[in-house]
């Protein structure tokens, strides 16, 4: 192991990063496109089917804060079959967690913000949307066809912005004269609008 140099002896040159592999670059590009898709289509979060992604988490973050009227309206919108399916999956998930010993009170570091308890309804919805976004970006929504999103170059806003910034950085402003000594300042003639009294 190389000795650690004091701050005064550190080289002034930055150490370049190891270039990313083409597969990692493609994965990052697909994830960026998916994030941009979500920002353009916020209606994705309104789908009631997302409850089935993690029924226990949905119950803890969203359902817990709903009023009886809101639950009833959601139940009518989903239908009896979907409500029953969500309840069955919720029960199975709880049993599996108990069997595996993966209780919420097991301690340890929380790696995701949605694993923390929600303070109120708005906070719960925010955490639920964060969970859905992370799930979508990593391609875990089995009901969604990611191919059109991953192939849509129109969603590459960051790449387009970086290319535009590079173009502006490279372009020489047209109003700057290379030889400023030969440039003559325009002289004012006639009515200048300047009061000279």
GROMACS .gro file of C-alpha atoms in nm:
model
  197
    1UNK     CA    1   0.000   0.000   0.000
    2UNK     CA    2   0.135   0.340  -0.098
    3UNK     CA    3   0.200   0.586   0.184
    4UNK     CA    4  -0.043   0.871   0.224
    5UNK     CA    5   0.110   1.203   0.128
    6UNK     CA    6   0.038   1.516   0.329
    7UNK     CA    7  -0.182   1.775   0.160
    8UNK     CA    8   0.113   1.995   0.065
    9UNK     CA    9   0.277   1.713  -0.131
   10UNK     CA   10  -0.031   1.610  -0.334
   11UNK     CA   11   0.009   1.652  -0.711
   12UNK     CA   12  -0.176   1.946  -0.863
   13UNK     CA   13  -0.303   1.745  -1.157
   14UNK     CA   14  -0.639   1.570  -1.124
   15UNK     CA   15  -0.639   1.196  -1.151
   16UNK     CA   16  -0.858   1.086  -1.444
   17UNK     CA   17  -1.138   0.841  -1.385
   18UNK     CA   18  -1.131   0.499  -1.539
   19UNK     CA   19  -1.351   0.516  -1.852
   20UNK     CA   20  -1.686   0.343  -1.826
   21UNK     CA   21  -1.746   0.031  -2.027
   22UNK     CA   22  -1.988   0.060  -2.322
   23UNK     CA   23  -2.244  -0.157  -2.143
   24UNK     CA   24  -2.232   0.063  -1.831
   25UNK     CA   25  -2.264   0.376  -2.048
   26UNK     CA   26  -2.568   0.227  -2.224
   27UNK     CA   27  -2.722   0.136  -1.888
   28UNK     CA   28  -2.675   0.489  -1.754
   29UNK     CA   29  -2.817   0.635  -2.075
   30UNK     CA   30  -3.126   0.411  -2.048
   31UNK     CA   31  -3.176   0.511  -1.684
   32UNK     CA   32  -3.146   0.881  -1.772
   33UNK     CA   33  -3.402   0.837  -2.050
   34UNK     CA   34  -3.638   0.663  -1.808
   35UNK     CA   35  -3.604   0.946  -1.555
   36UNK     CA   36  -3.680   1.200  -1.828
   37UNK     CA   37  -3.980   0.991  -1.937
   38UNK     CA   38  -4.117   1.004  -1.582
   39UNK     CA   39  -4.069   1.380  -1.562
   40UNK     CA   40  -4.263   1.419  -1.888
   41UNK     CA   41  -4.532   1.165  -1.794
   42UNK     CA   42  -4.618   1.213  -1.424
   43UNK     CA   43  -4.944   1.026  -1.483
   44UNK     CA   44  -4.739   0.705  -1.452
   45UNK     CA   45  -4.756   0.744  -1.073
   46UNK     CA   46  -5.139   0.758  -1.076
   47UNK     CA   47  -5.183   0.399  -1.193
   48UNK     CA   48  -5.362   0.200  -0.922
   49UNK     CA   49  -5.188  -0.120  -1.034
   50UNK     CA   50  -4.864  -0.003  -0.874
   51UNK     CA   51  -4.998  -0.108  -0.535
   52UNK     CA   52  -4.921  -0.465  -0.640
   53UNK     CA   53  -4.550  -0.382  -0.671
   54UNK     CA   54  -4.516  -0.382  -0.292
   55UNK     CA   55  -4.853  -0.403  -0.115
   56UNK     CA   56  -4.704  -0.381   0.234
   57UNK     CA   57  -4.507  -0.067   0.150
   58UNK     CA   58  -4.814   0.086  -0.017
   59UNK     CA   59  -5.020   0.017   0.295
   60UNK     CA   60  -4.752   0.172   0.519
   61UNK     CA   61  -4.691   0.483   0.307
   62UNK     CA   62  -5.026   0.558   0.140
   63UNK     CA   63  -5.322   0.358   0.269
   64UNK     CA   64  -5.247   0.433   0.630
   65UNK     CA   65  -5.311   0.803   0.571
   66UNK     CA   66  -5.623   0.767   0.355
   67UNK     CA   67  -5.964   0.851   0.492
   68UNK     CA   68  -6.247   0.600   0.473
   69UNK     CA   69  -6.395   0.787   0.177
   70UNK     CA   70  -6.063   0.783  -0.011
   71UNK     CA   71  -6.022   0.410   0.048
   72UNK     CA   72  -6.375   0.347  -0.069
   73UNK     CA   73  -6.323   0.554  -0.386
   74UNK     CA   74  -5.994   0.375  -0.457
   75UNK     CA   75  -6.161   0.038  -0.402
   76UNK     CA   76  -6.437   0.126  -0.648
   77UNK     CA   77  -6.183   0.245  -0.905
   78UNK     CA   78  -5.979  -0.076  -0.874
   79UNK     CA   79  -6.270  -0.312  -0.855
   80UNK     CA   80  -6.329  -0.601  -0.621
   81UNK     CA   81  -6.088  -0.839  -0.795
   82UNK     CA   82  -5.790  -0.603  -0.776
   83UNK     CA   83  -5.865  -0.511  -0.415
   84UNK     CA   84  -5.878  -0.879  -0.322
   85UNK     CA   85  -5.557  -0.950  -0.514
   86UNK     CA   86  -5.375  -0.667  -0.334
   87UNK     CA   87  -5.498  -0.791   0.005
   88UNK     CA   88  -5.383  -1.145  -0.072
   89UNK     CA   89  -5.040  -1.028  -0.185
   90UNK     CA   90  -5.010  -0.805   0.121
   91UNK     CA   91  -5.084  -1.101   0.348
   92UNK     CA   92  -4.840  -1.326   0.165
   93UNK     CA   93  -4.568  -1.060   0.185
   94UNK     CA   94  -4.619  -1.020   0.559
   95UNK     CA   95  -4.605  -1.396   0.613
   96UNK     CA   96  -4.291  -1.426   0.402
   97UNK     CA   97  -4.120  -1.145   0.595
   98UNK     CA   98  -4.213  -1.306   0.927
   99UNK     CA   99  -4.089  -1.644   0.806
  100UNK     CA  100  -3.760  -1.503   0.677
  101UNK     CA  101  -3.713  -1.298   0.994
  102UNK     CA  102  -3.690  -0.977   0.790
  103UNK     CA  103  -3.882  -0.757   1.031
  104UNK     CA  104  -3.885  -0.381   1.000
  105UNK     CA  105  -3.755  -0.352   1.356
  106UNK     CA  106  -3.447  -0.560   1.274
  107UNK     CA  107  -3.228  -0.250   1.296
  108UNK     CA  108  -2.936  -0.180   1.069
  109UNK     CA  109  -2.890   0.099   0.823
  110UNK     CA  110  -3.181   0.203   0.606
  111UNK     CA  111  -3.061   0.223   0.250
  112UNK     CA  112  -3.376   0.365   0.089
  113UNK     CA  113  -3.573   0.671   0.203
  114UNK     CA  114  -3.906   0.489   0.166
  115UNK     CA  115  -3.803   0.241   0.435
  116UNK     CA  116  -3.840   0.519   0.692
  117UNK     CA  117  -4.185   0.579   0.840
  118UNK     CA  118  -4.387   0.853   0.674
  119UNK     CA  119  -4.474   1.158   0.884
  120UNK     CA  120  -4.797   1.246   0.706
  121UNK     CA  121  -4.998   1.183   0.390
  122UNK     CA  122  -4.793   1.414   0.165
  123UNK     CA  123  -4.465   1.266   0.291
  124UNK     CA  124  -4.600   0.914   0.239
  125UNK     CA  125  -4.697   0.991  -0.121
  126UNK     CA  126  -4.356   1.147  -0.181
  127UNK     CA  127  -4.182   0.833  -0.052
  128UNK     CA  128  -4.415   0.610  -0.256
  129UNK     CA  129  -4.333   0.807  -0.571
  130UNK     CA  130  -3.960   0.776  -0.491
  131UNK     CA  131  -4.004   0.398  -0.463
  132UNK     CA  132  -4.195   0.384  -0.794
  133UNK     CA  133  -3.936   0.602  -0.968
  134UNK     CA  134  -3.646   0.387  -0.849
  135UNK     CA  135  -3.834   0.074  -0.954
  136UNK     CA  136  -3.910   0.221  -1.298
  137UNK     CA  137  -3.558   0.353  -1.360
  138UNK     CA  138  -3.403   0.014  -1.283
  139UNK     CA  139  -3.647  -0.164  -1.515
  140UNK     CA  140  -3.834  -0.357  -1.246
  141UNK     CA  141  -4.188  -0.273  -1.363
  142UNK     CA  142  -4.281  -0.595  -1.541
  143UNK     CA  143  -4.598  -0.446  -1.688
  144UNK     CA  144  -4.417  -0.165  -1.870
  145UNK     CA  145  -4.253  -0.194  -2.214
  146UNK     CA  146  -3.917  -0.018  -2.174
  147UNK     CA  147  -3.797  -0.064  -2.535
  148UNK     CA  148  -3.964   0.249  -2.680
  149UNK     CA  149  -3.841   0.462  -2.389
  150UNK     CA  150  -3.486   0.325  -2.401
  151UNK     CA  151  -3.467   0.384  -2.779
  152UNK     CA  152  -3.614   0.737  -2.773
  153UNK     CA  153  -3.327   0.978  -2.841
  154UNK     CA  154  -3.560   1.271  -2.776
  155UNK     CA  155  -3.530   1.188  -2.404
  156UNK     CA  156  -3.153   1.255  -2.405
  157UNK     CA  157  -3.188   1.603  -2.263
  158UNK     CA  158  -2.862   1.588  -2.068
  159UNK     CA  159  -2.659   1.483  -2.373
  160UNK     CA  160  -2.825   1.752  -2.584
  161UNK     CA  161  -2.762   2.013  -2.314
  162UNK     CA  162  -2.395   1.910  -2.283
  163UNK     CA  163  -2.350   1.926  -2.662
  164UNK     CA  164  -2.512   2.269  -2.673
  165UNK     CA  165  -2.292   2.394  -2.388
  166UNK     CA  166  -1.982   2.261  -2.566
  167UNK     CA  167  -2.089   2.434  -2.888
  168UNK     CA  168  -2.137   2.765  -2.708
  169UNK     CA  169  -1.803   2.725  -2.530
  170UNK     CA  170  -1.623   2.660  -2.861
  171UNK     CA  171  -1.786   2.944  -3.054
  172UNK     CA  172  -1.612   3.277  -3.059
  173UNK     CA  173  -1.855   3.562  -2.997
  174UNK     CA  174  -1.909   3.763  -3.316
  175UNK     CA  175  -1.901   4.096  -3.135
  176UNK     CA  176  -1.540   4.053  -3.023
  177UNK     CA  177  -1.290   4.204  -3.268
  178UNK     CA  178  -0.957   4.022  -3.292
  179UNK     CA  179  -0.763   4.343  -3.350
  180UNK     CA  180  -0.911   4.589  -3.103
  181UNK     CA  181  -0.650   4.857  -3.180
  182UNK     CA  182  -0.773   4.895  -3.537
  183UNK     CA  183  -1.135   4.914  -3.432
  184UNK     CA  184  -1.276   5.264  -3.429
  185UNK     CA  185  -1.537   5.366  -3.183
  186UNK     CA  186  -1.850   5.501  -3.346
  187UNK     CA  187  -1.881   5.877  -3.319
  188UNK     CA  188  -2.203   6.043  -3.220
  189UNK     CA  189  -2.354   6.274  -3.471
  190UNK     CA  190  -2.668   6.479  -3.462
  191UNK     CA  191  -2.917   6.442  -3.186
  192UNK     CA  192  -2.770   6.203  -2.931
  193UNK     CA  193  -3.033   6.226  -2.664
  194UNK     CA  194  -2.771   6.340  -2.414
  195UNK     CA  195  -2.850   6.667  -2.244
  196UNK     CA  196  -2.555   6.902  -2.240
  197UNK     CA  197  -2.660   7.197  -2.027
   0.00000   0.00000   0.00000
